[in-house]
PDB file of C-alpha atoms in Angstrom:
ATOM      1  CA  UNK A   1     -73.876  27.248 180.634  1.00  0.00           C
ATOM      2  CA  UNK A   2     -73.252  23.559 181.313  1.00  0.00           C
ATOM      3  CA  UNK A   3     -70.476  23.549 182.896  1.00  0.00           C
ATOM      4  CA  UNK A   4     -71.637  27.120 185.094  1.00  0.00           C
ATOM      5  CA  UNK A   5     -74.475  24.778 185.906  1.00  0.00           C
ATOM      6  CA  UNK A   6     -72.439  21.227 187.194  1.00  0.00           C
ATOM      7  CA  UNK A   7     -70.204  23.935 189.170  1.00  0.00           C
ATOM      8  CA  UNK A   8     -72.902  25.233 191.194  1.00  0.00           C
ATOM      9  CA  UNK A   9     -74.863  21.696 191.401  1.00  0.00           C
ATOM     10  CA  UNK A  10     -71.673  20.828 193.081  1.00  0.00           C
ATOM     11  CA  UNK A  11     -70.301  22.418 195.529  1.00  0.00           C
ATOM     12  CA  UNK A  12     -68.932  19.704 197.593  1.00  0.00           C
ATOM     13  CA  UNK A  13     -66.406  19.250 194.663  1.00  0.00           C
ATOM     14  CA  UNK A  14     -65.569  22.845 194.032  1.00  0.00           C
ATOM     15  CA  UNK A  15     -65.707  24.519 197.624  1.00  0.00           C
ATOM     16  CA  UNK A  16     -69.705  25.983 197.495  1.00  0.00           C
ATOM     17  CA  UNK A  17     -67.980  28.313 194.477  1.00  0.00           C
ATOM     18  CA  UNK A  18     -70.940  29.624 192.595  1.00  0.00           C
ATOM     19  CA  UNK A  19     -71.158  30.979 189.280  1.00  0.00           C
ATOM     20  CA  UNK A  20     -73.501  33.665 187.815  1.00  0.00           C
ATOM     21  CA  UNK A  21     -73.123  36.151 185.220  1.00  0.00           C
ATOM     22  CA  UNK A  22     -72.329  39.275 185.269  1.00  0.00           C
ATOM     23  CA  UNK A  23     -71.419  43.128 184.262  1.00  0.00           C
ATOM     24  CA  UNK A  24     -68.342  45.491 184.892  1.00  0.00           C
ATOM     25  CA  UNK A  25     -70.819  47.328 187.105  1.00  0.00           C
ATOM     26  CA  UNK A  26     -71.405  44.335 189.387  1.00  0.00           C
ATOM     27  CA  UNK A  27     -67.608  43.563 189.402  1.00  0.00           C
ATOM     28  CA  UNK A  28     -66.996  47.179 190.053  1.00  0.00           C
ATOM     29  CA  UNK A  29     -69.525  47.111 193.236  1.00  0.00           C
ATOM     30  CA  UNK A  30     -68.756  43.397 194.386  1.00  0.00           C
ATOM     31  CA  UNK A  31     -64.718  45.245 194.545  1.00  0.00           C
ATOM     32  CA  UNK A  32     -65.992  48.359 196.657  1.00  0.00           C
ATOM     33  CA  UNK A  33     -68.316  46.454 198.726  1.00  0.00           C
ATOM     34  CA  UNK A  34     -65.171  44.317 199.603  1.00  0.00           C
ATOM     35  CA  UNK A  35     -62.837  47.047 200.315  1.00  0.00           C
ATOM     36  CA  UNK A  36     -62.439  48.868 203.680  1.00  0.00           C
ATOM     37  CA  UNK A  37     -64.183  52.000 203.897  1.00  0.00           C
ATOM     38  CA  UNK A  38     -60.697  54.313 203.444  1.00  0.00           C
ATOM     39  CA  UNK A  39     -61.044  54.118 199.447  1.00  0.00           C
ATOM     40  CA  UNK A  40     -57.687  55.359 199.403  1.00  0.00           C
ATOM     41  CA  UNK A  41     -55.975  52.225 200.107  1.00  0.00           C
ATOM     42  CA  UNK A  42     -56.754  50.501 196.504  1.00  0.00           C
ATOM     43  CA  UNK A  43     -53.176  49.367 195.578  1.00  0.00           C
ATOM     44  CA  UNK A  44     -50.950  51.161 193.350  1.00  0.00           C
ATOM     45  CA  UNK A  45     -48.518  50.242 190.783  1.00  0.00           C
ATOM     46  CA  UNK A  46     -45.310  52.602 190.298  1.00  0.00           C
ATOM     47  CA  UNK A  47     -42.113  52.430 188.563  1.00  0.00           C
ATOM     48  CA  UNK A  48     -41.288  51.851 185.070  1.00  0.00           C
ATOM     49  CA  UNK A  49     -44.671  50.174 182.987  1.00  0.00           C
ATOM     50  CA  UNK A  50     -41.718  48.620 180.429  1.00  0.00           C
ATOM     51  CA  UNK A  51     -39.238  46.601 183.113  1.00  0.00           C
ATOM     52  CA  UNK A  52     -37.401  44.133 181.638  1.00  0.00           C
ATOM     53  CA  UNK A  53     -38.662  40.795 180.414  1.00  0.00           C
ATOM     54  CA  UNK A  54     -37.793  37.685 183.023  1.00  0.00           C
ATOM     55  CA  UNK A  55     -36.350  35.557 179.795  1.00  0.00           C
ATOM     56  CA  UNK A  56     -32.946  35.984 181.048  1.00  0.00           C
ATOM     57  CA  UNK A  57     -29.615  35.114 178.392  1.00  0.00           C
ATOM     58  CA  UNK A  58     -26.025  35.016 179.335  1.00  0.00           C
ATOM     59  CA  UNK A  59     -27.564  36.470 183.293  1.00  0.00           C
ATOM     60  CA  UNK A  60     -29.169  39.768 182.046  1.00  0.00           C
ATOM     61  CA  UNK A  61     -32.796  40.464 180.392  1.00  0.00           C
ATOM     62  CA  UNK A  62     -32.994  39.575 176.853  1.00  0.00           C
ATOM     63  CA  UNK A  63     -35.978  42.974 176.041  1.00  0.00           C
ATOM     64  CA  UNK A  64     -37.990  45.431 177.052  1.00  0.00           C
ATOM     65  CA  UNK A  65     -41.775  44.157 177.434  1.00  0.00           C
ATOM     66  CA  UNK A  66     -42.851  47.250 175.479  1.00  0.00           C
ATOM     67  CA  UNK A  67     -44.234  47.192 171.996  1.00  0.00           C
ATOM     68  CA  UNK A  68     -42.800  50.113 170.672  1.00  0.00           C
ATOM     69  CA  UNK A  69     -39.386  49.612 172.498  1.00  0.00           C
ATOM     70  CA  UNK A  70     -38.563  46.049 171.885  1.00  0.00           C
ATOM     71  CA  UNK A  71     -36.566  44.990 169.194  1.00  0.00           C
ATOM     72  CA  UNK A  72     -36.465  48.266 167.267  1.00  0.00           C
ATOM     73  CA  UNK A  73     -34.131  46.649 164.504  1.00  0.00           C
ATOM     74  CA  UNK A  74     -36.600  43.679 163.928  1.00  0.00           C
ATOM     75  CA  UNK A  75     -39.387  46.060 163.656  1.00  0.00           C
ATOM     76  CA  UNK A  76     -37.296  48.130 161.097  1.00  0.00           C
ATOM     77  CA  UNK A  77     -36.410  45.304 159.053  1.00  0.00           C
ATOM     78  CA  UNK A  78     -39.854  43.789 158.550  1.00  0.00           C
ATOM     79  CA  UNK A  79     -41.397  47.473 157.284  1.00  0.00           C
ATOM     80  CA  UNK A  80     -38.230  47.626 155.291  1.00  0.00           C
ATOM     81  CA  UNK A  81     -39.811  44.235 153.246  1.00  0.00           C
ATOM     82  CA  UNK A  82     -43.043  45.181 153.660  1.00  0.00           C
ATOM     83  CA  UNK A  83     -41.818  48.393 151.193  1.00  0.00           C
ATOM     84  CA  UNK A  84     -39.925  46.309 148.635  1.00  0.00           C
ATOM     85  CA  UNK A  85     -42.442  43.300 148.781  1.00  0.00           C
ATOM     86  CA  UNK A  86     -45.286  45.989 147.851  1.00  0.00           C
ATOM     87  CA  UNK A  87     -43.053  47.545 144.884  1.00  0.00           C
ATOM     88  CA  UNK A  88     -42.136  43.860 143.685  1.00  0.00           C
ATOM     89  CA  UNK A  89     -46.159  42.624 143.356  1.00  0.00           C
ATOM     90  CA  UNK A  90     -46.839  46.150 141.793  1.00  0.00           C
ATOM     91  CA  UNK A  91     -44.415  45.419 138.836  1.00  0.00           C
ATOM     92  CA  UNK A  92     -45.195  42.027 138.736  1.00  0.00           C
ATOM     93  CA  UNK A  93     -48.768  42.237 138.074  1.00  0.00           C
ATOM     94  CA  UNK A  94     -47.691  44.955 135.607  1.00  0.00           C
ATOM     95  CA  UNK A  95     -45.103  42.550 133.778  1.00  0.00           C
ATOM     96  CA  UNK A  96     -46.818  40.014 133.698  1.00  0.00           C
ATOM     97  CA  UNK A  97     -50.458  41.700 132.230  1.00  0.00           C
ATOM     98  CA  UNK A  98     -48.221  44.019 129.824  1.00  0.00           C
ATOM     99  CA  UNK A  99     -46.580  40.701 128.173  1.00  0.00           C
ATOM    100  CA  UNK A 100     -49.809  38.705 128.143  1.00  0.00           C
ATOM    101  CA  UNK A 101     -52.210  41.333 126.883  1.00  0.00           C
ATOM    102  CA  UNK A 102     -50.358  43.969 124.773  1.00  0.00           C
ATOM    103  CA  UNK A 103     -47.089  41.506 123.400  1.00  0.00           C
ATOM    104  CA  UNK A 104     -49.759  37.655 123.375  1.00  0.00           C
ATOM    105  CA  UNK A 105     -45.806  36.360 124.769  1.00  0.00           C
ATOM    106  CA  UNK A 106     -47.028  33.094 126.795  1.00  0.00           C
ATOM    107  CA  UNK A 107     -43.352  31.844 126.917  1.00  0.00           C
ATOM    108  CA  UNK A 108     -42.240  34.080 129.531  1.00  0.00           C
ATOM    109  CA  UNK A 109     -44.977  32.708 132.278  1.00  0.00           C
ATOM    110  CA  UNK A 110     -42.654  29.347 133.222  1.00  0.00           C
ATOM    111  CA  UNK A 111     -40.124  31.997 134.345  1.00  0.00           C
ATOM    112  CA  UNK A 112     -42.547  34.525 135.741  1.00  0.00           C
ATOM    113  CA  UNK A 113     -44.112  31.247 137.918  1.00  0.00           C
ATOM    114  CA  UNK A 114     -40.793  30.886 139.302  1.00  0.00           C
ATOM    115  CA  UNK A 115     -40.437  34.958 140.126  1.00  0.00           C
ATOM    116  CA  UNK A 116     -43.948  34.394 142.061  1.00  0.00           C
ATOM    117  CA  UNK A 117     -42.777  31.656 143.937  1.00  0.00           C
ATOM    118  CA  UNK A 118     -39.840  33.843 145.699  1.00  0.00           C
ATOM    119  CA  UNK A 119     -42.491  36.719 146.065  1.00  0.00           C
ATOM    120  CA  UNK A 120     -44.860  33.781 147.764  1.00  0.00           C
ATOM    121  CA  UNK A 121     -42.140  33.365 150.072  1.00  0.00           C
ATOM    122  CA  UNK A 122     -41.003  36.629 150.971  1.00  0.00           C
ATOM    123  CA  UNK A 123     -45.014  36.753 151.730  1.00  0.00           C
ATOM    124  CA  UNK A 124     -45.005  34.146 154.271  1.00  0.00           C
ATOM    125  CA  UNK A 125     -41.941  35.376 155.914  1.00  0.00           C
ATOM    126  CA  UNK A 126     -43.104  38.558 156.841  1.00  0.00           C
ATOM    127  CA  UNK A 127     -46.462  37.231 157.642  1.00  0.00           C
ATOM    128  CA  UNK A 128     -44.704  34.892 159.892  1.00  0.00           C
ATOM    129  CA  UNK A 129     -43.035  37.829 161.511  1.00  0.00           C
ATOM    130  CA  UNK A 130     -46.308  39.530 162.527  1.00  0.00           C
ATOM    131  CA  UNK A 131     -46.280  36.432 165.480  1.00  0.00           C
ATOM    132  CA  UNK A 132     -47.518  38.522 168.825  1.00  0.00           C
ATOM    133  CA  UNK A 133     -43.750  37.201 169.698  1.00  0.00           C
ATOM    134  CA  UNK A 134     -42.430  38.405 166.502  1.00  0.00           C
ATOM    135  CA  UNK A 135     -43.207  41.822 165.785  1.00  0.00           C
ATOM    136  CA  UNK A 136     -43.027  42.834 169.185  1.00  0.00           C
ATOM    137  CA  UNK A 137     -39.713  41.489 169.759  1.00  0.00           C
ATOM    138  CA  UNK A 138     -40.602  39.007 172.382  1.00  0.00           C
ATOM    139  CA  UNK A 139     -39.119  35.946 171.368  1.00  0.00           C
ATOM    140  CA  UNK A 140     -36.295  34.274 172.924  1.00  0.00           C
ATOM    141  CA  UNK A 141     -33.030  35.574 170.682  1.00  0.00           C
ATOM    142  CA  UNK A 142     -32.556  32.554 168.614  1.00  0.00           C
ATOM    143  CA  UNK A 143     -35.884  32.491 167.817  1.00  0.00           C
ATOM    144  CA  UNK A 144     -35.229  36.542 166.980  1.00  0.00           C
ATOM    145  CA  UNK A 145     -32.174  35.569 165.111  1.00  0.00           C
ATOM    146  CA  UNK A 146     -34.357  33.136 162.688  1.00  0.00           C
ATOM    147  CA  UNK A 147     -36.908  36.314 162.264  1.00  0.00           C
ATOM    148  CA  UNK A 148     -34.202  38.313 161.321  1.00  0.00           C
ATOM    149  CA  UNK A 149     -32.427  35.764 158.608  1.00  0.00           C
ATOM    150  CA  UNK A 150     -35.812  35.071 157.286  1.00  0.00           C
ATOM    151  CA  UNK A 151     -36.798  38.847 156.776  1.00  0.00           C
ATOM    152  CA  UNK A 152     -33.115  39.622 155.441  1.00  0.00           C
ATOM    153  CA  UNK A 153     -33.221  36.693 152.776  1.00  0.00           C
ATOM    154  CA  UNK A 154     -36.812  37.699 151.380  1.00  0.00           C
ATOM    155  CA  UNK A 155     -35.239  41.579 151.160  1.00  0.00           C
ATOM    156  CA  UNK A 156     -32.211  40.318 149.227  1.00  0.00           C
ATOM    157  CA  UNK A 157     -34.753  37.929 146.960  1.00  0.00           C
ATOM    158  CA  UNK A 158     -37.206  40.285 146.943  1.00  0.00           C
ATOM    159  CA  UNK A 159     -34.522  42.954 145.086  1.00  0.00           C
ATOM    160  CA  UNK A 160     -33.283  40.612 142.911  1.00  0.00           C
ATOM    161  CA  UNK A 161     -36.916  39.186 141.813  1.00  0.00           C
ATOM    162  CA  UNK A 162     -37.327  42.978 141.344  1.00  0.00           C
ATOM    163  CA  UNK A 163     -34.426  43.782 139.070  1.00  0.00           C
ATOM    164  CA  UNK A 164     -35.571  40.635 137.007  1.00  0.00           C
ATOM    165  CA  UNK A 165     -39.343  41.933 136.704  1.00  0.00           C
ATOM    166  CA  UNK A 166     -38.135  45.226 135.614  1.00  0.00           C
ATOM    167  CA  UNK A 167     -35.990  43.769 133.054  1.00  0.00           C
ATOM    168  CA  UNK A 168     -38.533  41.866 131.113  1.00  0.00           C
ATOM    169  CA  UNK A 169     -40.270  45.199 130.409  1.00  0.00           C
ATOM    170  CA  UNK A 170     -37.197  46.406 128.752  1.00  0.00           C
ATOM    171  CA  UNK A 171     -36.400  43.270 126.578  1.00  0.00           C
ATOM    172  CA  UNK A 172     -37.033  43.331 123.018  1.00  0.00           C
ATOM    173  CA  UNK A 173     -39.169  40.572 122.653  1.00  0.00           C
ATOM    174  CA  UNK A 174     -39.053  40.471 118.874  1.00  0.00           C
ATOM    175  CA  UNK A 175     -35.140  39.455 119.587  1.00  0.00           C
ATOM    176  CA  UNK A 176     -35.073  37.225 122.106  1.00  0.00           C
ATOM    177  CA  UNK A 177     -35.855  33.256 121.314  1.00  0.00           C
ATOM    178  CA  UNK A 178     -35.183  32.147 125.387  1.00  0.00           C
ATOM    179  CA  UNK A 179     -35.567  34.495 128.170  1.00  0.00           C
ATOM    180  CA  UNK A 180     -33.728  32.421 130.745  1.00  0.00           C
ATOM    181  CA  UNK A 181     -30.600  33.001 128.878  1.00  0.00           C
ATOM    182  CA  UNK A 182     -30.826  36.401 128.668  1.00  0.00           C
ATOM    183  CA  UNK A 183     -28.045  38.290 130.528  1.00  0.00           C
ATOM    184  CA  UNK A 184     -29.167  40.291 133.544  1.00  0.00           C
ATOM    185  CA  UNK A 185     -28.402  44.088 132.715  1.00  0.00           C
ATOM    186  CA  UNK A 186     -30.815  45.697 135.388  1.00  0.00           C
ATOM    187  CA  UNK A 187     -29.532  45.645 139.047  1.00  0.00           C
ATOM    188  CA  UNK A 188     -30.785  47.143 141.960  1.00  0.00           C
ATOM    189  CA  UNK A 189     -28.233  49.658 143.856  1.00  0.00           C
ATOM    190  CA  UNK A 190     -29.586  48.216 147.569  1.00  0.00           C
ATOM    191  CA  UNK A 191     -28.405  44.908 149.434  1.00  0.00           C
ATOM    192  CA  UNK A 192     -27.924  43.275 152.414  1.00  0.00           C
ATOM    193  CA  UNK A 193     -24.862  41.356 153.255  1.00  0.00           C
ATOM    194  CA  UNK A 194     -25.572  40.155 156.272  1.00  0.00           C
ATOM    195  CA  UNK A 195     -28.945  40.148 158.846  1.00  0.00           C
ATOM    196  CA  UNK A 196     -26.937  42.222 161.308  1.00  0.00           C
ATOM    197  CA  UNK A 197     -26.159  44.848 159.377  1.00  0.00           C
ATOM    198  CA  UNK A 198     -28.380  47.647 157.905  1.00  0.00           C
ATOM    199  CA  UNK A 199     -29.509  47.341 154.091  1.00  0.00           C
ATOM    200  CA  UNK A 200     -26.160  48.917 151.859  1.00  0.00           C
ATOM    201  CA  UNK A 201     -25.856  50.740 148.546  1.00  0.00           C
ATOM    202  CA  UNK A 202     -23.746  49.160 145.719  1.00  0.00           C
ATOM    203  CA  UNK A 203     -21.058  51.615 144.308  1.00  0.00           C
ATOM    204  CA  UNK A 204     -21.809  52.577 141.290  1.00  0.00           C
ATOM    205  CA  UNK A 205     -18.644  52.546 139.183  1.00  0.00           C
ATOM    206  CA  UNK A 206     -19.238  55.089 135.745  1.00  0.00           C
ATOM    207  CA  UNK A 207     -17.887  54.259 132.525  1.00  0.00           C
ATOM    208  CA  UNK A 208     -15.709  56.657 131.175  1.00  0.00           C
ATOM    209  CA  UNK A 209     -17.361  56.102 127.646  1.00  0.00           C
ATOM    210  CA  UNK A 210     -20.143  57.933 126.219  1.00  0.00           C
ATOM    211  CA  UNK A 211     -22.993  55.544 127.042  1.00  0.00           C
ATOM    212  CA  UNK A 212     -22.101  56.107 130.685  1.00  0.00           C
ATOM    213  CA  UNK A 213     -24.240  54.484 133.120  1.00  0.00           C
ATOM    214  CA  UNK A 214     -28.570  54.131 133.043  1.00  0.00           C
ATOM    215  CA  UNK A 215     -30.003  54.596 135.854  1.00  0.00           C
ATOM    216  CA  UNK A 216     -33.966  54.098 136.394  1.00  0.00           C
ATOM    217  CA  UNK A 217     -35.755  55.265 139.130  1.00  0.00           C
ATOM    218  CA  UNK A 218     -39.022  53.544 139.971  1.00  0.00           C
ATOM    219  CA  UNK A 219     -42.182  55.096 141.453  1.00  0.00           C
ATOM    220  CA  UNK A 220     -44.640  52.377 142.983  1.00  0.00           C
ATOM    221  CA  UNK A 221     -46.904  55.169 144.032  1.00  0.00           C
ATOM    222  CA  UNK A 222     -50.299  56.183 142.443  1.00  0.00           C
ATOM    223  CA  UNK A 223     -48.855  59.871 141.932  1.00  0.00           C
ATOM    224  CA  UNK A 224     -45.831  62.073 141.050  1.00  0.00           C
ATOM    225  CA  UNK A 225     -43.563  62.362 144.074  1.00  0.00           C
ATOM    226  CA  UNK A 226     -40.718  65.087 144.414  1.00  0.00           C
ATOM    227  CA  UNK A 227     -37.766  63.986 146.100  1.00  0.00           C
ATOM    228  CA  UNK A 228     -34.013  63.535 146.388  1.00  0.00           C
ATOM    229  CA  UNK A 229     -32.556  60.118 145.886  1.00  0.00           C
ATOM    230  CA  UNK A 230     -29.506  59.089 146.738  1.00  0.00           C
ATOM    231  CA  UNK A 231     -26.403  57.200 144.641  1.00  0.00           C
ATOM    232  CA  UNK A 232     -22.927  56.238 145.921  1.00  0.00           C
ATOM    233  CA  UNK A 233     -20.987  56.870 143.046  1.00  0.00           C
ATOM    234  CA  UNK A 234     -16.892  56.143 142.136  1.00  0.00           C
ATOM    235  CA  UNK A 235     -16.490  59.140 140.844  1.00  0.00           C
ATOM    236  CA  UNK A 236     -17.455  62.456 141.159  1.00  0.00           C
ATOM    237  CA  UNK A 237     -16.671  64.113 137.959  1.00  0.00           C
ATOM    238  CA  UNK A 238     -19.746  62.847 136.363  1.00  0.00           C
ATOM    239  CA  UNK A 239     -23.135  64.984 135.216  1.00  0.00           C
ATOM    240  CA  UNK A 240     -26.635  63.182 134.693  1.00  0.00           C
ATOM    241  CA  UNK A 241     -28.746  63.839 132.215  1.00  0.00           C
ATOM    242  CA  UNK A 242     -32.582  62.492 131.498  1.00  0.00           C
ATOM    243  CA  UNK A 243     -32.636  60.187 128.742  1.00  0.00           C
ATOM    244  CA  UNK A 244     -36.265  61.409 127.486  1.00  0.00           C
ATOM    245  CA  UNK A 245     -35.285  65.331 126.992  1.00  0.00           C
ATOM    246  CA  UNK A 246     -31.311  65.398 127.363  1.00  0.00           C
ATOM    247  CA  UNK A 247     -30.877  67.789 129.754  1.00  0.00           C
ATOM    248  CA  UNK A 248     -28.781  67.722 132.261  1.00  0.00           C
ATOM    249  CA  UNK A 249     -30.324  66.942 136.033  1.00  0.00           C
ATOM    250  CA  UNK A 250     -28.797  69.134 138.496  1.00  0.00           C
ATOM    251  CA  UNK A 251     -27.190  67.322 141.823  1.00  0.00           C
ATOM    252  CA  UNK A 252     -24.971  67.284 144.828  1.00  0.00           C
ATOM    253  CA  UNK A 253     -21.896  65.566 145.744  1.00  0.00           C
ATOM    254  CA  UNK A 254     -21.540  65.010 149.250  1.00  0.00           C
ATOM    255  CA  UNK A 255     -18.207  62.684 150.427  1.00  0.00           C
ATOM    256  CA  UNK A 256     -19.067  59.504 151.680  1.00  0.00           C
ATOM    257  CA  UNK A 257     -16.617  58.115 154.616  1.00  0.00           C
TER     258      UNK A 257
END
């Protein structure tokens, strides 16, 4: 109100402008009372509502101005953490209460502290990435190509803080005198190997023994779910066969090129 108040008080200084208040009704009526009386000649705006951006790299347009059409990739990437970042704090809160409440094991917190940290991280990445530059895909591309090392890093730590988590609710505690030098035996069967490239499957490669290979399937979800997962496997004379009942799961092979 001041400053409406020393613009109007002045005029002199800002060419007789005066200030009031006002409604979309009285900018609606100040615009028809200024237009000629053919109301057909209000401008128009045509073509394409998503042109290219005028951020221009290597003489051509860097992305599209549109939300839903910039960046694709980027946008993939981040919802792709946002998935394994939700599993990872899921099971972590799990571990962590389990061992404290039902096993009274305090040792394990120093290395559960450092698990959080990574999951802190992975955090502030993607929250980073919700930037009105960042999830839209507006950002200049090296500013893109941080985004996208950033969000593949916390995927890769995120899996492997995830593997870990899962682990230390299949140690036998009554056998183990120092967690950290406890072999890893649970892996993960995604990765990323580079921030370019789509997230990858490890081959699995089956023993030919009778142990074979354990596979555990995790459900983050509040309720049973029903649906196909998929394994790259080395070999496809292999049958799988639920540990809890023994009987044998039934499955297709499909090549993969």
């Amino acid at each position: 109100m001041l400053l409406m108040n020393h613009i109007n008080s002045n005029g002199n200084k800002f060419n007789d402008t005066k200030i009031t208040f006002g409604t979309i009704e009285d900018y609606f009526a100040t615009v028809n009372e200024r237009m000629p009386i053919n109301k057909n000649n209000y401008p128009i705006l045509e073509g394409d509502f998503m042109p290219y951006a005028d951020v221009y790299v290597d003489s051509i347009s860097s992305y599209w101005t549109g939300y839903f059409t910039t960046r694709p990739y980027f946008k993939s990437l981040s919802r792709e953490l946002q998935h394994w970042l939700r599993s990872t704090e899921i099971f972590f809160s799990l571990t962590r209460n389990f061992l404290r409440q039902r096993l009274k094991i305090n040792y394990l917190n120093v290395s559960l502290d450092r698990e959080y940290a990574i999951i802190t991280n992975a955090r502030q990445n993607l929250a980073l990435f919700q930037h009105h530059d960042g999830i839209t895909g507006t950002s200049k591309d090296y500013v893109m190509e941080d985004y996208g090392r950033r969000l593949s890093h916390s995927i890769n730590s995120t899996l492997i803080t995830l593997a870990k988590i899962v682990q230390y609710l299949n140690l036998d505690i009554d056998s183990i005198n120092d967690v950290n030098n406890t072999e890893q035996f649970i892996f993960t069967t995604a990765y990323r190997s580079d921030w370019r490239t789509f997230t990858q499957q490890h081959l699995l490669k089956v023993p030919s023994d009778q142990d074979g290979l354990r596979l555990l399937v995790l459900n983050s979800h509040t309720q049973l779910r029903i649906e196909s997962i998929k394994i790259l496997a080395d070999d496809p004379f292999i049958q799988i066969i639920d540990i809890e009942n023994e009987k044998k799961i039934s499955f297709q092979i499909n090549p993969n090129f």
